[in-house]
mmCIF file of C-alpha atoms in Angstrom:
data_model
loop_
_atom_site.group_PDB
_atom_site.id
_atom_site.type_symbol
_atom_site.label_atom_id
_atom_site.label_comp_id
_atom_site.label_asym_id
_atom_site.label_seq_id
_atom_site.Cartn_x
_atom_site.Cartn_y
_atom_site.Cartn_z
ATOM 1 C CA UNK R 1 0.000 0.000 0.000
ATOM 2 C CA UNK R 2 1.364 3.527 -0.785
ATOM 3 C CA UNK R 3 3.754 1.922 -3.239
ATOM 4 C CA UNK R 4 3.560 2.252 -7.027
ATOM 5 C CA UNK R 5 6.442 1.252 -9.917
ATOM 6 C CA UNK R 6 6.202 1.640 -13.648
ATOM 7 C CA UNK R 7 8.528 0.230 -17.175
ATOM 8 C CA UNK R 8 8.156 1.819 -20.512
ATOM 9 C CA UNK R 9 10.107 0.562 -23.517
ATOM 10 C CA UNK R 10 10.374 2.371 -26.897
ATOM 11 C CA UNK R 11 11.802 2.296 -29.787
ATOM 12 C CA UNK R 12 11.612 5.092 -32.785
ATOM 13 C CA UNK R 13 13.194 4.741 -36.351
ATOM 14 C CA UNK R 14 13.399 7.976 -38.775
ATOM 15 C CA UNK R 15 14.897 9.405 -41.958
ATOM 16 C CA UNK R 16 15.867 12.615 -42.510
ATOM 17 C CA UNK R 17 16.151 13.020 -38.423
ATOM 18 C CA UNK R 18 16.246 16.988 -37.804
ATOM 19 C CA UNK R 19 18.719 18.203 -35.634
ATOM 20 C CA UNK R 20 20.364 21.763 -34.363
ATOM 21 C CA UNK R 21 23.626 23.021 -33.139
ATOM 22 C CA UNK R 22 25.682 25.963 -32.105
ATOM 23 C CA UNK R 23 28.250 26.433 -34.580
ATOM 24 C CA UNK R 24 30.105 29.531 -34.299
ATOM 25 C CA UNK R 25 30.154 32.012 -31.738
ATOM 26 C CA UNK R 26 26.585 33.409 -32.380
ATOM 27 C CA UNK R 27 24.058 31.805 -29.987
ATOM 28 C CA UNK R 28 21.835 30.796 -32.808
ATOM 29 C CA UNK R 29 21.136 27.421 -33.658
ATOM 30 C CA UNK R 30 21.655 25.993 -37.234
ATOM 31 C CA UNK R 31 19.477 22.998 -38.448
ATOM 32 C CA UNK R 32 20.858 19.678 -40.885
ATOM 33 C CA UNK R 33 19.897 16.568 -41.003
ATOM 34 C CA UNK R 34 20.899 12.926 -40.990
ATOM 35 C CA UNK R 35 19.829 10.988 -43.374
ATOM 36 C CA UNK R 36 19.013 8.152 -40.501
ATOM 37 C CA UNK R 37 18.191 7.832 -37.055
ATOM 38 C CA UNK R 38 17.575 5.485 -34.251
ATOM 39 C CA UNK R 39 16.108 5.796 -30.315
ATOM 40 C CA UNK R 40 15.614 3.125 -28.245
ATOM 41 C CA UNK R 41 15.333 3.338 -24.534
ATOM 42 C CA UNK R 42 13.596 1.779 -21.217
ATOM 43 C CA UNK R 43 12.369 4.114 -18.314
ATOM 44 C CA UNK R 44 11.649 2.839 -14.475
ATOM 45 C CA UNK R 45 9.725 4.530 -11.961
ATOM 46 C CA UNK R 46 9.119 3.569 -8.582
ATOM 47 C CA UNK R 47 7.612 6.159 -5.468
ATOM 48 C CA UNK R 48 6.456 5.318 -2.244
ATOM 49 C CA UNK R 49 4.035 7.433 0.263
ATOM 50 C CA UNK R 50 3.132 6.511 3.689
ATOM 51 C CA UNK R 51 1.674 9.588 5.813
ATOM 52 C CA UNK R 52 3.661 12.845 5.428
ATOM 53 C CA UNK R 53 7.041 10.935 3.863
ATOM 54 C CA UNK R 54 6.970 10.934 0.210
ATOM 55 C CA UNK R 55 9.917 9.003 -1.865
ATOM 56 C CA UNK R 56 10.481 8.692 -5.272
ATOM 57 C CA UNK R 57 13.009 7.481 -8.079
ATOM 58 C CA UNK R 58 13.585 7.571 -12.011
ATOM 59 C CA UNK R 59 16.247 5.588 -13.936
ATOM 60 C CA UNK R 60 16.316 5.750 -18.105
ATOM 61 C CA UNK R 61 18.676 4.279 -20.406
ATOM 62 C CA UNK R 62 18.645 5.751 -23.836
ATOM 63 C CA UNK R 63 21.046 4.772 -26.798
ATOM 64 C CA UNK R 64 20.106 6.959 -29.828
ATOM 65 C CA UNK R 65 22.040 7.084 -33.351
ATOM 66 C CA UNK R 66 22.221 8.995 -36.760
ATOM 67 C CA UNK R 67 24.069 8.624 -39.515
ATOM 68 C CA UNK R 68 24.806 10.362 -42.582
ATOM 69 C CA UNK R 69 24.654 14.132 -42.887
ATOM 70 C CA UNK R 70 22.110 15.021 -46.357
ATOM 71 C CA UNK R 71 21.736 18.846 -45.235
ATOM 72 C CA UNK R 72 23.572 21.559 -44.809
ATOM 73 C CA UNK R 73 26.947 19.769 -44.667
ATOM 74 C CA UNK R 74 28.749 23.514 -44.788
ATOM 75 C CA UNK R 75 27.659 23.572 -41.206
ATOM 76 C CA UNK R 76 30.073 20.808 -40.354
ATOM 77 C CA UNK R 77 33.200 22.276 -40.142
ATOM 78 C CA UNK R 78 35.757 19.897 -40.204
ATOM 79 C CA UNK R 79 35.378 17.925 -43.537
ATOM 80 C CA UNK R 80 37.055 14.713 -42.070
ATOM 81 C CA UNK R 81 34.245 14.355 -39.283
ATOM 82 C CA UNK R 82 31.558 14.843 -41.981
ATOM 83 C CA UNK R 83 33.366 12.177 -44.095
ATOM 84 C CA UNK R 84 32.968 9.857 -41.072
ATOM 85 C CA UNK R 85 29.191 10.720 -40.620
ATOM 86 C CA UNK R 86 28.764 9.219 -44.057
ATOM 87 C CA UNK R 87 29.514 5.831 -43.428
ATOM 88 C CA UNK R 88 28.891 5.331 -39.540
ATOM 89 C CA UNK R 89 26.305 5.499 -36.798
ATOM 90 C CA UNK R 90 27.153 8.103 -34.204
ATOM 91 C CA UNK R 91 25.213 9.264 -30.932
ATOM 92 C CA UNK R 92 23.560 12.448 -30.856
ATOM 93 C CA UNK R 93 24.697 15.462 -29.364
ATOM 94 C CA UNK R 94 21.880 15.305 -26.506
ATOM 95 C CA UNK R 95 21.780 11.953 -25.887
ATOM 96 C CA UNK R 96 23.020 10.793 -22.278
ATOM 97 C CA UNK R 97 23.309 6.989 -21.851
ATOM 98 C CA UNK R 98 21.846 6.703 -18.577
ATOM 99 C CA UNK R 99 19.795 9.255 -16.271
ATOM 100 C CA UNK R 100 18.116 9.261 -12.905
ATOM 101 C CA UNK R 101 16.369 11.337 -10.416
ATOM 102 C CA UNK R 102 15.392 10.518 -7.023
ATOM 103 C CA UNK R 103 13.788 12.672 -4.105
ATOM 104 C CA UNK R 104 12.472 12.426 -0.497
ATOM 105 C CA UNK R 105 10.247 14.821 1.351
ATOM 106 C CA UNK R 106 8.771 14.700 5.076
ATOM 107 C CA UNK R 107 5.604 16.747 6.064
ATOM 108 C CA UNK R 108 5.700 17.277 10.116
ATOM 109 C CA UNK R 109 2.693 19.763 10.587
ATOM 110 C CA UNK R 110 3.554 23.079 9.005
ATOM 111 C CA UNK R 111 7.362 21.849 8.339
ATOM 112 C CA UNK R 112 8.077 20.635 5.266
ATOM 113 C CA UNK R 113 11.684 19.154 4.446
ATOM 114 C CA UNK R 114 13.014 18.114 1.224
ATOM 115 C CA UNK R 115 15.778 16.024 -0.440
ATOM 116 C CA UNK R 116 15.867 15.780 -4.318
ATOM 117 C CA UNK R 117 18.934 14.861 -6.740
ATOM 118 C CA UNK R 118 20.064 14.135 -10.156
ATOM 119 C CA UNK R 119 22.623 11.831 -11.463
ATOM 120 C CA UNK R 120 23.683 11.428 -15.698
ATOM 121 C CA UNK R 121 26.146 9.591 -17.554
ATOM 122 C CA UNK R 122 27.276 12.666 -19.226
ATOM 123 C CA UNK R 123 26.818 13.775 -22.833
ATOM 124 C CA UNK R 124 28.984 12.985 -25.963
ATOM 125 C CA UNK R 125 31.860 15.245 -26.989
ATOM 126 C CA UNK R 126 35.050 14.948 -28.603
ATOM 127 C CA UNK R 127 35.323 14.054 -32.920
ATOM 128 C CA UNK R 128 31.833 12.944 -34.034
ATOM 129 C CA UNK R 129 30.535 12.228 -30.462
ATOM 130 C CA UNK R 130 32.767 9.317 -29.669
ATOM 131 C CA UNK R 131 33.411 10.176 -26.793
ATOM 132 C CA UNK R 132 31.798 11.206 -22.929
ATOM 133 C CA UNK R 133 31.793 14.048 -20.875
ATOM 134 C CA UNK R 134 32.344 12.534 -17.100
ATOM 135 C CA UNK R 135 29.374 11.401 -15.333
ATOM 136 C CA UNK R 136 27.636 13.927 -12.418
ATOM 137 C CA UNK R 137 25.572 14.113 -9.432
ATOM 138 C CA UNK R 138 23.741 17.218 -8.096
ATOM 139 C CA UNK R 139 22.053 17.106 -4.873
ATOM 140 C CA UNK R 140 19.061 19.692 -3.488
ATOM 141 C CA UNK R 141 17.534 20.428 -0.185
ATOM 142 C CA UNK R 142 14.743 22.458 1.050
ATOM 143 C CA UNK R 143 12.850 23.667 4.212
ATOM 144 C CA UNK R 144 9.525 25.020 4.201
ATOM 145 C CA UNK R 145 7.119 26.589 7.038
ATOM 146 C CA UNK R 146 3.948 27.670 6.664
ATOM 147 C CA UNK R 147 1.993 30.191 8.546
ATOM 148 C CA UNK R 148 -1.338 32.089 8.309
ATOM 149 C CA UNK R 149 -0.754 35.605 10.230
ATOM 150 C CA UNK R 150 -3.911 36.630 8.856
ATOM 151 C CA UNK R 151 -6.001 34.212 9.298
ATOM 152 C CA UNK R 152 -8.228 32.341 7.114
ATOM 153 C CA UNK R 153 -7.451 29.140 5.193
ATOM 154 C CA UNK R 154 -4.690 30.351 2.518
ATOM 155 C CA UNK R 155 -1.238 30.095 3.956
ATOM 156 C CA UNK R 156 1.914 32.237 3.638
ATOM 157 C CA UNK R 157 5.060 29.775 2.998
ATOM 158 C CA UNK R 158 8.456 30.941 3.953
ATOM 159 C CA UNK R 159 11.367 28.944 1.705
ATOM 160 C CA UNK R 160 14.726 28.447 2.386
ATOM 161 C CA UNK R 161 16.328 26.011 -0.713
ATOM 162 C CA UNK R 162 20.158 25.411 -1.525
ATOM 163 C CA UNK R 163 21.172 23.791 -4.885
ATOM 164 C CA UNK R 164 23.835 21.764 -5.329
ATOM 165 C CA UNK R 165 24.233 21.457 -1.933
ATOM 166 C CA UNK R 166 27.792 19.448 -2.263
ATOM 167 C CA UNK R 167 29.127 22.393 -4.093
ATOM 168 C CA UNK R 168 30.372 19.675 -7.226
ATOM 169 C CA UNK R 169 31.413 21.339 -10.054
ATOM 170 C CA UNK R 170 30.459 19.309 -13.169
ATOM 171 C CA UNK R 171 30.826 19.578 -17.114
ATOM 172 C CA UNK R 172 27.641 19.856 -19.196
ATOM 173 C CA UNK R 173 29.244 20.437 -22.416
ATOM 174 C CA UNK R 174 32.386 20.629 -23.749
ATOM 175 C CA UNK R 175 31.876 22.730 -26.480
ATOM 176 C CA UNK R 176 34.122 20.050 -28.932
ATOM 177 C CA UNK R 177 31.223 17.702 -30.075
ATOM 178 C CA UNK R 178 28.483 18.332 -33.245
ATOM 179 C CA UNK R 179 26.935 21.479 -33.042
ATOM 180 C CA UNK R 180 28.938 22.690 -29.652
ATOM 181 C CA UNK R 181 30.887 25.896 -29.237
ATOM 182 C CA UNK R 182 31.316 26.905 -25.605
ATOM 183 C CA UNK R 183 31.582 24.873 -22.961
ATOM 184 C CA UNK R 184 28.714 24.530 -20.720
ATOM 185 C CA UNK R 185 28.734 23.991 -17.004
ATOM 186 C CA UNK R 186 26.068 22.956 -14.063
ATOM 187 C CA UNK R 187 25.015 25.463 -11.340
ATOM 188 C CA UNK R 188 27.711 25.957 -8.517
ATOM 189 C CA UNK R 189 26.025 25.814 -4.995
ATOM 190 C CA UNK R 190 23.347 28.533 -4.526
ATOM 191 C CA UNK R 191 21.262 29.305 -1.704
ATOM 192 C CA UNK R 192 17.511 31.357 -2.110
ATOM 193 C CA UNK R 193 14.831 32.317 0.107
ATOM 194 C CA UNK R 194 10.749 32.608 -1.066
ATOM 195 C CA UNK R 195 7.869 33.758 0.481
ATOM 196 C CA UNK R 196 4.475 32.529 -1.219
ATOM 197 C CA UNK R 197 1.296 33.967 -0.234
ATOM 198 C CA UNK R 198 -1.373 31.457 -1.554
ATOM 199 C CA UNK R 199 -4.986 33.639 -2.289
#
């Protein structure tokens, strides 16, 4: 009781797969496509609830590849990566191997204390996305009180939240694989403070 879990599976096939990248130091985004591509994946779920404690989890795994660039080649700028794109299945610039999120919260009256993270593989980089960034981990917490100083049913909510609570500094992007220019990183430790008056 107070337990649920889920699978889903997919697979997706296409031709003349659109895709965008950054190349060049304008932050405008270019489209090509490959003449072939390929998703398949399998998601789990699980989350558990029992009076005020709420727990949940996520897990994918996700291998997608194209092949073959048939527009807008000029956008690839080294000519020896495009010739390798002709005859080869490579992963896609935004496609991370393996992802999960997970989370705990506790509700003790008007407290409300929370625990939520995310962890990836990393993303491709390096010539024609053979290679990986390192993999991460960012953790969150939050406290929450709520009070009602003027009466009445709708609550004010004070907030106090810190991300990345461990401080890790972690590698998005590279800015060296398809369709990359700058290098792109995850939020350093920051701590915030909201009030919320519900109406």
């Amino acid at each position: 009781k107070g337990w649920t879990a889920g699978v889903d599976a997919y697979l997706k096939e296409s031709t003349d797969t659109l895709d965008d990248g950054q190349f060049g130091q304008a932050v405008v985004l270019d489209q090509f496509n490959w003449a072939r591509g390929m998703s398949r994946g399998v998601e789990l779920k699980s989350a558990y609830g029992a009076g005020g404690l709420e727990v949940y989890g996520n897990y994918a795994h996700e291998i997608t590849r194209v092949e073959q660039v048939v527009s807008n080649q000029y956008v690839i700028g080294d000519p020896a990566e495009l010739a390798y794109f002709q005859g080869h299945w490579v992963p896609s610039s935004d496609a991370q191997t393996d992802s999960a999120s997970f989370g705990a919260s506790y509700r003790w009256g008007r407290l409300l204390a929370d625990f939520d993270g995310i962890a990836g593989s990393g993303l491709p980089e390096g010539f024609a996305n053979l290679q990986n960034v390192p993999a991460y981990v960012q953790c969150n917490a939050s406290v929450a009180c709520a009070f009602r100083p003027w009466g009445g049913k709708d609550p004010l909510t004070l907030r106090l939240s810190c991300v990345n609570v461990f401080d890790r500094s972690y590698l998005l992007r590279p800015g060296t694989g398809v369709g990359e220019f700058a290098p792109q990183y995850g939020p350093r430790r920051g701590v915030f403070t909201q009030c919320t008056q519900d109406f």
